[in-house]
Short mmCIF file of C-alpha atoms in Angstrom, two decimals:
data_model
loop_
_atom_site.label_atom_id
_atom_site.label_comp_id
_atom_site.label_asym_id
_atom_site.label_seq_id
_atom_site.Cartn_x
_atom_site.Cartn_y
_atom_site.Cartn_z
CA MET A 1 -9.88 -23.38 231.17
CA GLY A 2 -11.79 -26.17 232.82
CA SER A 3 -15.48 -26.38 233.42
CA LYS A 4 -15.44 -27.70 236.98
CA SER A 5 -16.29 -24.98 239.43
CA SER A 6 -17.85 -24.38 242.79
CA VAL A 7 -19.18 -20.96 241.84
CA GLY A 8 -22.71 -20.32 240.60
CA ALA A 9 -25.60 -22.41 239.52
CA SER A 10 -26.39 -25.99 240.25
CA GLY A 11 -26.22 -28.13 237.13
CA SER A 12 -24.02 -25.66 235.25
CA LYS A 13 -20.98 -27.90 234.70
CA GLY A 14 -19.97 -28.56 231.12
CA ALA A 15 -21.24 -26.66 228.10
CA ALA A 16 -24.81 -26.22 229.26
CA GLY A 17 -25.79 -23.25 231.38
CA SER A 18 -28.79 -22.84 233.58
CA VAL A 19 -32.00 -20.92 233.49
CA GLY A 20 -33.86 -20.16 236.65
CA SER A 21 -35.68 -17.51 238.53
CA VAL A 22 -35.05 -15.48 241.62
CA GLY A 23 -38.07 -14.50 243.68
CA ALA A 24 -38.79 -11.02 244.96
CA ASP A 25 -36.99 -11.94 248.18
CA GLY A 26 -33.79 -12.67 246.23
CA ARG A 27 -33.91 -16.43 246.77
CA ALA A 28 -33.47 -18.85 243.90
CA ALA A 29 -36.43 -20.97 242.87
CA GLY A 30 -36.84 -23.97 240.60
CA SER A 31 -34.55 -26.92 239.95
CA GLY A 32 -32.31 -25.08 237.47
CA ALA A 33 -32.23 -21.83 239.42
CA LEU A 34 -29.10 -20.08 240.47
CA ARG A 35 -27.84 -21.27 243.85
CA PRO A 36 -24.40 -21.79 245.31
CA ALA A 37 -22.78 -25.18 245.01
CA PRO A 38 -21.03 -26.65 248.06
CA ARG A 39 -17.27 -26.26 248.35
CA ALA A 40 -14.77 -28.83 249.53
CA ASP A 41 -13.31 -26.43 252.13
CA GLY A 42 -16.70 -25.80 253.74
CA LYS A 43 -16.81 -22.09 252.83
CA ALA A 44 -20.11 -21.08 251.28
CA PRO A 45 -19.80 -19.61 247.78
CA GLY A 46 -22.04 -16.80 246.61
CA ALA A 47 -23.68 -14.13 248.65
CA GLY A 48 -25.40 -15.12 251.86
CA GLY A 49 -26.69 -11.61 252.45
CA PRO A 50 -27.11 -8.35 250.62
CA VAL A 51 -24.30 -7.25 248.32
CA PRO A 52 -22.78 -3.97 249.57
CA GLY A 53 -23.82 -1.07 247.36
CA ARG A 54 -26.76 -2.92 245.82
CA PRO A 55 -30.39 -2.42 246.84
CA VAL A 56 -32.02 -5.30 248.66
CA PRO A 57 -34.67 -6.94 246.45
CA GLY A 58 -38.15 -5.90 247.43
CA PRO A 59 -41.62 -6.90 246.43
CA GLY A 60 -42.15 -7.22 242.75
CA PRO A 61 -41.75 -9.63 239.87
CA SER A 62 -39.30 -12.50 240.08
CA ALA A 63 -36.07 -12.33 238.07
CA ALA A 64 -35.22 -14.62 235.16
CA VAL A 65 -31.57 -15.67 235.36
CA ARG A 66 -29.66 -17.20 232.41
CA CYS A 67 -26.16 -18.38 233.26
CA GLY A 68 -23.28 -19.87 231.36
CA PRO A 69 -21.18 -22.67 232.81
CA GLY A 70 -19.09 -22.20 235.93
CA LEU A 71 -15.44 -22.00 234.86
CA SER A 72 -12.09 -22.06 236.59
CA SER A 73 -8.59 -21.14 235.47
CA PRO A 74 -5.29 -22.78 236.41
CA ASP A 75 -4.35 -19.40 237.93
CA GLY A 76 -7.02 -19.71 240.63
CA ILE A 77 -10.03 -17.76 239.36
CA GLU A 78 -13.53 -19.25 239.31
CA ALA A 79 -16.44 -17.46 237.65
CA GLN A 80 -19.94 -17.84 236.32
CA THR A 81 -21.63 -15.09 234.31
CA CYS A 82 -25.36 -14.51 233.98
CA VAL A 83 -27.94 -12.26 232.36
CA VAL A 84 -30.67 -11.21 234.79
CA THR A 85 -34.06 -9.81 233.75
CA ARG A 86 -36.51 -8.53 236.32
CA GLY A 87 -39.62 -6.70 235.25
CA ALA A 88 -38.61 -4.24 232.53
CA GLU A 89 -34.88 -4.22 233.46
CA THR A 90 -31.95 -6.37 232.32
CA TRP A 91 -28.38 -6.49 233.65
CA ALA A 92 -25.32 -8.73 233.78
CA ARG A 93 -23.91 -10.34 236.91
CA THR A 94 -20.81 -12.45 237.42
CA TYR A 95 -20.11 -14.56 240.49
CA TYR A 96 -16.41 -15.11 241.15
CA ARG A 97 -13.68 -16.27 243.53
CA ASN A 98 -10.12 -15.01 243.28
CA ALA A 99 -7.56 -17.38 244.78
CA THR A 100 -4.62 -15.92 242.81
CA GLY A 101 -3.35 -13.85 245.74
CA GLU A 102 -3.32 -10.76 243.50
CA ALA A 103 -5.90 -7.98 243.12
CA LEU A 104 -7.52 -8.12 239.68
CA ASP A 105 -9.94 -6.23 237.47
CA ALA A 106 -13.09 -7.81 236.09
CA VAL A 107 -14.58 -6.18 233.01
CA LEU A 108 -18.24 -7.19 232.70
CA SER A 109 -20.09 -6.47 229.46
CA LEU A 110 -23.80 -6.81 228.73
CA MET A 111 -24.63 -6.95 225.03
CA GLY A 112 -28.17 -6.52 223.80
CA PRO A 113 -30.23 -6.02 220.67
CA ASP A 114 -29.42 -3.23 218.20
CA ASP A 115 -25.69 -3.24 219.09
CA ARG A 116 -26.39 -1.83 222.55
CA SER A 117 -23.88 -2.64 225.27
CA VAL A 118 -23.07 -1.72 228.86
CA ARG A 119 -19.61 -2.21 230.37
CA MET A 120 -18.53 -2.16 234.00
CA THR A 121 -15.07 -2.59 235.56
CA CYS A 122 -15.05 -4.09 239.04
CA ALA A 123 -12.13 -4.34 241.45
CA VAL A 124 -11.59 -7.96 242.50
CA ARG A 125 -9.89 -8.20 245.88
CA ALA A 126 -6.96 -10.54 246.49
CA GLU A 127 -8.82 -12.89 248.80
CA ASP A 128 -10.24 -16.36 248.36
CA GLU A 129 -13.82 -15.29 249.08
CA PRO A 130 -16.89 -15.23 246.81
CA GLY A 131 -17.82 -11.95 245.18
CA THR A 132 -20.12 -10.49 242.55
CA CYS A 133 -19.93 -7.78 239.93
CA GLU A 134 -22.98 -6.29 238.19
CA THR A 135 -23.56 -3.87 235.35
CA PRO A 136 -26.07 -1.08 235.85
CA ARG A 137 -29.65 -2.11 235.16
CA GLU A 138 -30.96 -1.03 231.79
CA PRO A 139 -34.47 -0.97 230.31
CA THR A 140 -35.07 -4.25 228.47
CA ARG A 141 -35.33 -3.67 224.73
CA GLY A 142 -36.82 -6.47 222.70
CA ASP A 143 -36.50 -10.14 223.63
CA PRO A 144 -34.64 -10.70 226.94
CA ALA A 145 -33.16 -13.88 225.43
CA ALA A 146 -31.25 -11.68 222.94
CA TYR A 147 -28.96 -10.42 225.74
CA THR A 148 -25.56 -11.98 226.48
CA ALA A 149 -22.88 -11.18 229.04
CA VAL A 150 -19.11 -11.70 229.20
CA ALA A 151 -16.74 -11.19 232.14
CA GLU A 152 -12.98 -10.95 231.63
CA PHE A 153 -10.50 -11.17 234.51
CA ALA A 154 -6.98 -9.74 234.27
CA GLU A 155 -4.35 -7.95 236.35
CA ARG A 156 -5.26 -4.45 237.49
CA GLY A 157 -4.96 -1.75 234.85
CA GLY A 158 -4.79 -4.22 231.98
CA ARG A 159 -1.23 -5.23 232.81
CA GLY A 160 -0.61 -8.86 232.01
CA PRO A 161 -2.58 -11.51 230.16
CA LEU A 162 -6.27 -12.32 230.27
CA LEU A 163 -6.67 -14.88 233.07
CA LEU A 164 -10.27 -16.00 232.54
CA ARG A 165 -13.20 -15.19 230.25
CA SER A 166 -16.64 -16.30 231.39
CA GLY A 167 -19.86 -15.84 229.43
CA SER A 168 -23.57 -16.39 229.65
CA ASN A 169 -24.95 -18.85 227.17
CA SER A 170 -25.63 -17.43 223.74
CA PRO A 171 -29.26 -17.18 222.68
CA GLU A 172 -30.42 -20.14 220.63
#
């Protein structure tokens, strides 16, 4: 797995991740905040509008976003995985692109204090377009920095090898 990717946060190449905030309007703020990086083919990565099935952010507190590095696999998957905390809720989100030509599954896990975890399986379409997968939002328990997230991409139904594993940075 390489660390060069056009998915996710600015400044997230290499081992270091990024920490930023997303305002109540859903826009990234701050120099290390999550925002799409430009792509060589001119297509914009990340979501330009609301994600289908997800509520549009409304007024309220900004979200703290902690992301691991953007990664890519030789098979054609790019991903960056983050832990998001907004108000009293925490959830995991992964940004991805699937250029494999095959439909995949992404299993996204959010791990928190006291051995608590949430797991979500998302269908990843066979198209070279940006997408996202999120776990359900859970009440934050303890320190938000104690949460980590991991996304694993593989063929549908668990057939075949793991193609990419992407994680948020571990708490320090």
